[in-house]
PDB file of C-alpha atoms in Angstrom:
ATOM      1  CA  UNK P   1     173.155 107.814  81.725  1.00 88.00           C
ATOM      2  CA  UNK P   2     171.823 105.891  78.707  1.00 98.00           C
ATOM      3  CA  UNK P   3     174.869 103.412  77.277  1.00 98.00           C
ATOM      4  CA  UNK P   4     173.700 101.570  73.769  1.00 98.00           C
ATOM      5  CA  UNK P   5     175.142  98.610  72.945  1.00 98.00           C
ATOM      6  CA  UNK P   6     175.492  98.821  69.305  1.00 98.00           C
ATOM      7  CA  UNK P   7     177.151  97.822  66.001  1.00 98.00           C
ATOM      8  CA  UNK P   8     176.530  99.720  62.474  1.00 98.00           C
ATOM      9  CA  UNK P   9     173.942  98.310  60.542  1.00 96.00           C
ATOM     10  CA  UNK P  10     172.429  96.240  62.859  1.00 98.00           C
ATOM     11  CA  UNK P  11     169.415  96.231  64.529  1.00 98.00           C
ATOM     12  CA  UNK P  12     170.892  98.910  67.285  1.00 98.00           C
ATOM     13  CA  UNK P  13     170.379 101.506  64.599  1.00 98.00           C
ATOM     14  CA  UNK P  14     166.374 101.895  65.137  1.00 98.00           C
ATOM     15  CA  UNK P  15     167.121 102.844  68.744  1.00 98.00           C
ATOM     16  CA  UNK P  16     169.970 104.599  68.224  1.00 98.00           C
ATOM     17  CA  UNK P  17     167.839 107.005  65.436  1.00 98.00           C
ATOM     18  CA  UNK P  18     165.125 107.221  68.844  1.00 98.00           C
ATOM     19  CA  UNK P  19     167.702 108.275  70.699  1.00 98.00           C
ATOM     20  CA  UNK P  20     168.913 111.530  68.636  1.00 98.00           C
ATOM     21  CA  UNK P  21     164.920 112.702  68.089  1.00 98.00           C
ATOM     22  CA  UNK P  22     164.936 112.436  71.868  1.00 98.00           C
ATOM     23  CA  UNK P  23     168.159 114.805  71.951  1.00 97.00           C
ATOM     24  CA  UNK P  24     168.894 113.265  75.569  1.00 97.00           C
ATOM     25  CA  UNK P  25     172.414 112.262  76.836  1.00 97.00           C
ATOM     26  CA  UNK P  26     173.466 108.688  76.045  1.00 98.00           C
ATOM     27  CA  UNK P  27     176.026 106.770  75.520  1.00 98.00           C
ATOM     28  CA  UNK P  28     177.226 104.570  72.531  1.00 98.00           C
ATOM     29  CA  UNK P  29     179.446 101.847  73.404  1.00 98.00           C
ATOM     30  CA  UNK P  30     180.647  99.866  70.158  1.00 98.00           C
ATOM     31  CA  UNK P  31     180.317  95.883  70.309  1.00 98.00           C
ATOM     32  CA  UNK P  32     182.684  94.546  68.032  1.00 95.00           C
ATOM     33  CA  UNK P  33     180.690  92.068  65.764  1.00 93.00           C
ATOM     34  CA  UNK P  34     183.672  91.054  63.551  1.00 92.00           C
ATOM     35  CA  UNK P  35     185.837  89.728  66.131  1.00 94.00           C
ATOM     36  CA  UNK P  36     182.866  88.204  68.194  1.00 93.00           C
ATOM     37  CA  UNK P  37     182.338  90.336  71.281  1.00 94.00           C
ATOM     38  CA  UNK P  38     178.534  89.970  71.224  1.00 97.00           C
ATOM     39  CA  UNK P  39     179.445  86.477  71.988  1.00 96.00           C
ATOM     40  CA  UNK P  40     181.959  87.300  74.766  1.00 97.00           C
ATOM     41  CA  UNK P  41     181.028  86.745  77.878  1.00 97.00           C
ATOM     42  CA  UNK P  42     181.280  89.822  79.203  1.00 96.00           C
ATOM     43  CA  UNK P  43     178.171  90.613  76.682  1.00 97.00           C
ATOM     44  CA  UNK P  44     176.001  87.592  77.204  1.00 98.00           C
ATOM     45  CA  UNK P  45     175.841  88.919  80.812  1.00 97.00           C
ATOM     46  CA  UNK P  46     173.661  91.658  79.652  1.00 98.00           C
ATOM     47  CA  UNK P  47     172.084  89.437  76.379  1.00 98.00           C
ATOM     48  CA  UNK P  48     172.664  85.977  76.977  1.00 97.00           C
ATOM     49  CA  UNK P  49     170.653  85.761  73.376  1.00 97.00           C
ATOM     50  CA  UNK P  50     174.287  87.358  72.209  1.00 97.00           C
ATOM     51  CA  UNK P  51     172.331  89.297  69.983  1.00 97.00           C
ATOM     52  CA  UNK P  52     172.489  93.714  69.520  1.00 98.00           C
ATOM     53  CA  UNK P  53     171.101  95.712  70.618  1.00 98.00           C
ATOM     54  CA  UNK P  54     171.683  96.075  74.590  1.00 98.00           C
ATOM     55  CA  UNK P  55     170.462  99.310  76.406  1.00 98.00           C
ATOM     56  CA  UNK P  56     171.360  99.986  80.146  1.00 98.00           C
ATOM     57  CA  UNK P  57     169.926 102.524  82.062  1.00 98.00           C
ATOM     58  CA  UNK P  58     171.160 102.655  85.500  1.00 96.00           C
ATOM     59  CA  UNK P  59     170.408  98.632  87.170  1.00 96.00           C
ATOM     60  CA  UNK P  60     168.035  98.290  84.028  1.00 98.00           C
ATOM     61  CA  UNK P  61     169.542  96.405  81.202  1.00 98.00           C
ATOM     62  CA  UNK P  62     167.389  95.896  77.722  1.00 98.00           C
ATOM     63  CA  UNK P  63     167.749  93.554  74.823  1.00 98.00           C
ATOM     64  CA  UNK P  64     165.170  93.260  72.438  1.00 98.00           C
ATOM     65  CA  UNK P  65     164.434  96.475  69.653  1.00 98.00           C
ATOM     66  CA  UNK P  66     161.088  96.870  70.085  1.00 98.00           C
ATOM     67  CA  UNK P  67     161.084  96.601  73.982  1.00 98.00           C
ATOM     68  CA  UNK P  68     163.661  99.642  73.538  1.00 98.00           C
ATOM     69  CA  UNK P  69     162.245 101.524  71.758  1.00 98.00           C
ATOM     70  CA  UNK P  70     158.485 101.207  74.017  1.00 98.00           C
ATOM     71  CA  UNK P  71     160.667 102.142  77.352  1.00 98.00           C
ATOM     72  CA  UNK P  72     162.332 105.443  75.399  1.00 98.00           C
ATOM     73  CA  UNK P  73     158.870 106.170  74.332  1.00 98.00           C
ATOM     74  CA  UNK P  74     157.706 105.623  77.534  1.00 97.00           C
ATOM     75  CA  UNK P  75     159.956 107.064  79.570  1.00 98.00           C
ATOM     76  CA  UNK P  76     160.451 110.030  77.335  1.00 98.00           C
ATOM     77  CA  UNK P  77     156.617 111.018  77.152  1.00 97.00           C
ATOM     78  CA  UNK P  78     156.908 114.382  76.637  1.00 97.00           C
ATOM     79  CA  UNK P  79     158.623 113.777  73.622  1.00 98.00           C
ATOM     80  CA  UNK P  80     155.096 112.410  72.277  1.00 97.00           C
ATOM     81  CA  UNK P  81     156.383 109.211  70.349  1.00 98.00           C
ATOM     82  CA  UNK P  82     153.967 106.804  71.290  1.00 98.00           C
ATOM     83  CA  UNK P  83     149.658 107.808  71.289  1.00 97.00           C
ATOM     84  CA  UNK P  84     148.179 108.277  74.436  1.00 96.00           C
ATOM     85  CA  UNK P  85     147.881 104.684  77.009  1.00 95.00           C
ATOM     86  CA  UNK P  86     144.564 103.002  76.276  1.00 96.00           C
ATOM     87  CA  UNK P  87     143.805 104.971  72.800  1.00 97.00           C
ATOM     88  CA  UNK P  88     142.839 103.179  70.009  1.00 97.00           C
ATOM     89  CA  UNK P  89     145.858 104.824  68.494  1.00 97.00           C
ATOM     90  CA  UNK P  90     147.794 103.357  70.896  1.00 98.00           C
ATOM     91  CA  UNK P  91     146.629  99.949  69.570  1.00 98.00           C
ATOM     92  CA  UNK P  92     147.743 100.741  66.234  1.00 98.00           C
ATOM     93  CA  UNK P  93     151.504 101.304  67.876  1.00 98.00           C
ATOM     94  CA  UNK P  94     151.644  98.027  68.806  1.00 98.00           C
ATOM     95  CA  UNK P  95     150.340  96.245  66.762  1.00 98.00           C
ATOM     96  CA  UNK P  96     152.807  97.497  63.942  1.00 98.00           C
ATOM     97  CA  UNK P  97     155.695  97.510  66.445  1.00 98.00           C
ATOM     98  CA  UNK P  98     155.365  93.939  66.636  1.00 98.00           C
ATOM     99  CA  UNK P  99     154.005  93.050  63.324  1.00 98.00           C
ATOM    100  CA  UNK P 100     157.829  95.132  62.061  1.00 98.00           C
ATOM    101  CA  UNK P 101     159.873  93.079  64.965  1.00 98.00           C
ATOM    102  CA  UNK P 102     157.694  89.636  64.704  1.00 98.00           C
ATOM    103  CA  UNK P 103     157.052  89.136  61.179  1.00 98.00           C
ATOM    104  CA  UNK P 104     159.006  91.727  59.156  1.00 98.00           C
ATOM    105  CA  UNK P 105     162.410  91.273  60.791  1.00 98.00           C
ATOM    106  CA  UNK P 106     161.724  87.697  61.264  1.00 98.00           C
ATOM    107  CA  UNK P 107     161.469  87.013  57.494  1.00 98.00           C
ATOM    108  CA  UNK P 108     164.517  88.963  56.832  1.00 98.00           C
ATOM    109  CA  UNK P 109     166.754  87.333  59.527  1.00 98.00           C
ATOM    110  CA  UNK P 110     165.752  83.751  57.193  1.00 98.00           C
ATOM    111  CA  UNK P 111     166.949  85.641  54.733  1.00 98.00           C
ATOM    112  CA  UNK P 112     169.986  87.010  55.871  1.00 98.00           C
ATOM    113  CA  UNK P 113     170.666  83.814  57.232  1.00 97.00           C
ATOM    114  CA  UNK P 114     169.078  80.541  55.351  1.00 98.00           C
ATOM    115  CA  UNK P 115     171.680  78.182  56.251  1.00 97.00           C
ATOM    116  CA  UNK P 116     169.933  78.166  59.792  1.00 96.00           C
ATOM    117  CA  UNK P 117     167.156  76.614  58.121  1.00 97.00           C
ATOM    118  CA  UNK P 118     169.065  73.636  56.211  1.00 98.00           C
ATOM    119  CA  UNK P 119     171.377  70.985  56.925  1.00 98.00           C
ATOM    120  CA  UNK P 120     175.237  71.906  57.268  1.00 96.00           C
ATOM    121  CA  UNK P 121     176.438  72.001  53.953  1.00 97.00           C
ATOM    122  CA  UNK P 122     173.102  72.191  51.996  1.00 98.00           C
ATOM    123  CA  UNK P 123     174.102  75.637  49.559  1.00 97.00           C
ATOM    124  CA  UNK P 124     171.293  74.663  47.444  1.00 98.00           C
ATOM    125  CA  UNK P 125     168.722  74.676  50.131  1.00 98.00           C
ATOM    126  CA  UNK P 126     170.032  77.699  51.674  1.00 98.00           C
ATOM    127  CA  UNK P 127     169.711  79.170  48.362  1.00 98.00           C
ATOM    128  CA  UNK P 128     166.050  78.425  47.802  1.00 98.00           C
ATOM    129  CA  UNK P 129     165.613  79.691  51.439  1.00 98.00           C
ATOM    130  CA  UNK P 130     166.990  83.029  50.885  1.00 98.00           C
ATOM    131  CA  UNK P 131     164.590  83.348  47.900  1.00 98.00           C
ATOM    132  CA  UNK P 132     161.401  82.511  49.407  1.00 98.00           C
ATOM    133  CA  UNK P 133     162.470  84.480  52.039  1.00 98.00           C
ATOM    134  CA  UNK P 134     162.740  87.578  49.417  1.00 98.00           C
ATOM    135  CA  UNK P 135     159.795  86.924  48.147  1.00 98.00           C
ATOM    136  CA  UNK P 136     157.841  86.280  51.465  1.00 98.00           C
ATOM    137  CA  UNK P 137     159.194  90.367  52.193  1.00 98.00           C
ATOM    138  CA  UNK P 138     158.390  91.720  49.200  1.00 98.00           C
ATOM    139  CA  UNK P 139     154.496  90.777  49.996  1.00 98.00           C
ATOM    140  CA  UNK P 140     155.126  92.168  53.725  1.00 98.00           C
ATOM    141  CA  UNK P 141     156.116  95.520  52.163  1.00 98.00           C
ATOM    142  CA  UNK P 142     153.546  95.989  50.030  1.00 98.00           C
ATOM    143  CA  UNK P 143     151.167  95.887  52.998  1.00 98.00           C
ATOM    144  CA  UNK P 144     153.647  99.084  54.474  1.00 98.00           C
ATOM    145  CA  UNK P 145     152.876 100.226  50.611  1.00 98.00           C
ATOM    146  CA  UNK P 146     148.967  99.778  51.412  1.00 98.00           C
ATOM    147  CA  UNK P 147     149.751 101.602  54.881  1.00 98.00           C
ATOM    148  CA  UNK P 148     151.209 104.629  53.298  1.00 98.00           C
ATOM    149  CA  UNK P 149     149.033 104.698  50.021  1.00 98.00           C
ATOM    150  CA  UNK P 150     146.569 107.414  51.820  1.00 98.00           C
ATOM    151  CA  UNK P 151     149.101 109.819  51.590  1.00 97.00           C
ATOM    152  CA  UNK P 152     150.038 109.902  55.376  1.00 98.00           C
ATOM    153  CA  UNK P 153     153.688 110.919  56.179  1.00 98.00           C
ATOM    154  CA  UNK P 154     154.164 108.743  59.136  1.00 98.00           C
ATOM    155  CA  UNK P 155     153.385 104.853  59.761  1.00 98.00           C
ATOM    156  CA  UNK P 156     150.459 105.924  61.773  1.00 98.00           C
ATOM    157  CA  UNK P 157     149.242 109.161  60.369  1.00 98.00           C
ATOM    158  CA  UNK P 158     150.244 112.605  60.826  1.00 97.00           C
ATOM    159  CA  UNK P 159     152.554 111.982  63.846  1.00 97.00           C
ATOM    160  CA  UNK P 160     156.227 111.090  63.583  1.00 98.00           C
ATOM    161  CA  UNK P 161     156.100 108.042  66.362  1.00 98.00           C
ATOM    162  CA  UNK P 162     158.933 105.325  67.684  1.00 98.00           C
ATOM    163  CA  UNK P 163     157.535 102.756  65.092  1.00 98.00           C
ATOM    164  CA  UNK P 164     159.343 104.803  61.863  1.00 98.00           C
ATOM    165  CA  UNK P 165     163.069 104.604  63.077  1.00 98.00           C
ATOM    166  CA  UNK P 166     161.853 100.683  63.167  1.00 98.00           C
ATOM    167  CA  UNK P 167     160.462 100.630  59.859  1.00 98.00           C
ATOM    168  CA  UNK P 168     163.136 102.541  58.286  1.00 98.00           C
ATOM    169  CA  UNK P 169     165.930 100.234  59.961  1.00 98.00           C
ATOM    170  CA  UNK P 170     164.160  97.492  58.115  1.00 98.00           C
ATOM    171  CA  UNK P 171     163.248  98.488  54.858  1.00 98.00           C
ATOM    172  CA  UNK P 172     166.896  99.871  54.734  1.00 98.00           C
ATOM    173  CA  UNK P 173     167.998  96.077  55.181  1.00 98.00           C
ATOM    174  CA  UNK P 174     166.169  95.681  51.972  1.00 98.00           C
ATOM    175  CA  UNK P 175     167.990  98.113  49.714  1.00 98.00           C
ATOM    176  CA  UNK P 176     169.982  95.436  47.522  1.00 97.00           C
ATOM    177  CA  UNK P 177     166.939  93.221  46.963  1.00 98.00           C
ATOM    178  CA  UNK P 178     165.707  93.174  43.522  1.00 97.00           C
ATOM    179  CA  UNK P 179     162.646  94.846  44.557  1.00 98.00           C
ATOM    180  CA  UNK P 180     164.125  97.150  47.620  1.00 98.00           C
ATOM    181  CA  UNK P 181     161.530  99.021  49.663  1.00 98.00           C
ATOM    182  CA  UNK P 182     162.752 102.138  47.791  1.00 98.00           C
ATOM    183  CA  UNK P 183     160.898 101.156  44.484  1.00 98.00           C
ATOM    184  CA  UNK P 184     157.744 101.041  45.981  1.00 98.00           C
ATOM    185  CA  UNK P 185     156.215 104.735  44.924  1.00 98.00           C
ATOM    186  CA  UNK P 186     154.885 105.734  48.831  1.00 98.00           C
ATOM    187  CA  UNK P 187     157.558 103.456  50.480  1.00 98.00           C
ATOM    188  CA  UNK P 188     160.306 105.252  48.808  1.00 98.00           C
ATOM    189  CA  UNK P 189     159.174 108.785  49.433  1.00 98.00           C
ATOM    190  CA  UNK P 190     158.310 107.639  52.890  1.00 98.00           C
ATOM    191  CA  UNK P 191     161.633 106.610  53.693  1.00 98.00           C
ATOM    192  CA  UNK P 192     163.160 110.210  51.743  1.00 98.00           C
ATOM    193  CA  UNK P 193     161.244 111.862  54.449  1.00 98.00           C
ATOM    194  CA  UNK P 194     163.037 109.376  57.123  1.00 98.00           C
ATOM    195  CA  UNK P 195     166.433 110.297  55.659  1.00 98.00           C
ATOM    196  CA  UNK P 196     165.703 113.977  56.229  1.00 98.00           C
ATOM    197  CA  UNK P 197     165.265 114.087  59.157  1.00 98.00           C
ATOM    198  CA  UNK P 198     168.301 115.089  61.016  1.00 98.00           C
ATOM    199  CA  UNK P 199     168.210 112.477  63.798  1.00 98.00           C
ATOM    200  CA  UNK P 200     168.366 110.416  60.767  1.00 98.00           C
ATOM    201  CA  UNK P 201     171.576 112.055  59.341  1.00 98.00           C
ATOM    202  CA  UNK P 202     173.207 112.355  62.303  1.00 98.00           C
ATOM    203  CA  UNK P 203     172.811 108.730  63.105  1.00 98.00           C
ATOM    204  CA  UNK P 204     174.095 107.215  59.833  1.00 98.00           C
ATOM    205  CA  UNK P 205     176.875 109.612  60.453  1.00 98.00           C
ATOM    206  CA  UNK P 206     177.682 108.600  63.567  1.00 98.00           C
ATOM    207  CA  UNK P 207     177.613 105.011  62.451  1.00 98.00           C
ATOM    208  CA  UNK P 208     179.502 105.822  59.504  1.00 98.00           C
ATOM    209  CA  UNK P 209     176.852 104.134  57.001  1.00 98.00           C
ATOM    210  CA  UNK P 210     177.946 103.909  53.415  1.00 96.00           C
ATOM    211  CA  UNK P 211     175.651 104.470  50.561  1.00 95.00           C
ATOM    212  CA  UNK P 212     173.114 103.337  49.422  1.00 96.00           C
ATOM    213  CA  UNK P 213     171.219 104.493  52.788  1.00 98.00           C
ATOM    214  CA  UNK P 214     168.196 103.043  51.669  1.00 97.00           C
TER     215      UNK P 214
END
């Protein structure tokens, strides 16, 4: 059995979406962020980053998004959510898998968190931190603007893959920017087509996500 380690909103929701497309048995088991138990050390057992998401299958035990979402992928081939090993389409899945977890996440994690990046105390630096950091994203999604411009539905074309629950988990995280990934004219309809998809749906249910979805 599948168990996900997971806490709405977070970045357990782009495997958790993976997870209903697949349709296979898992299990959700809720870590409870507000009173610390991604801290606990019961959880830094499996993460000792004390970071979510966690997925254990059998002995195997996952941290890290992206490397979740490649093992579903993987292990779930029929399911065809990665290209073919050794295609040149398979280079373009990782390269925006990790482009999304390495630079796209990682600029919104400085902004979701600046006062990592000053002094105790320093609200004024945190401040100008967060707003470079808004501004740094807002030039990372207008290269997901450029992707989409060609009128493809998907990241990488015509096929649905693992990298859109990971791009939709993250341009969701920008929907109370000033410029949200929503504005954007092929951003925004590319993430309408995310939301309708029922996967989509039933996760946000399941996670109980208030609107604004996106």
């Amino acid at each position: 059995m599948l168990r996900l380690h997971y806490y709405p909103s977070t970045a357990s929701f782009a495997p958790h979406i993976l997870l209903e497309e697949l349709g296979v048995p898992y299990e959700r088991v809720l870590v409870d962020r507000e009173n610390n138990r991604h801290k606990s050390a019961e959880y830094l057992k499996l993460n000792p980053n004390g970071l979510i998401p966690v997925l254990e299958e059998g002995d195997l035990v996952l941290y890290e998004t992206a490397a979740i979402l490649l093992h579903l992928a993987d292990t779930h081939a029929a399911a065809h959510l990665a290209p073919p090993m050794s295609s040149a389409e398979r280079g373009e899945f990782y390269k925006w898998l990790v482009w999304l977890t390495n630079t796209l996440q990682a600029h919104l994690i400085v902004y979701f968190y600046p006062e990592r990046w000053v002094a105790p105390g320093n609200v004024a630096g945190a401040a100008e931190v967060k707003a470079q950091a808004e501004a740094r994203v807002g030039e990372l999604l207008n290269q997901l603007e450029a992707q989409l411009a060609d009128g493809r539905p998907w990241l990488l074309g015509q096929t649905y893959s693992a990298v859109d629950p990971m791009a939709f988990m993250l341009c969701r995280w920008t929907r109370h920017f000033s410029r949200p990934a929503r504005s954007l004219p092929h951003l925004g309809a590319y993430l309408q087509r995310m939301l309708a998809r029922p996967a989509v749906q039933r996760a946000i249910a399941n996670e109980a996500l208030p609107q604004p979805w996106v």
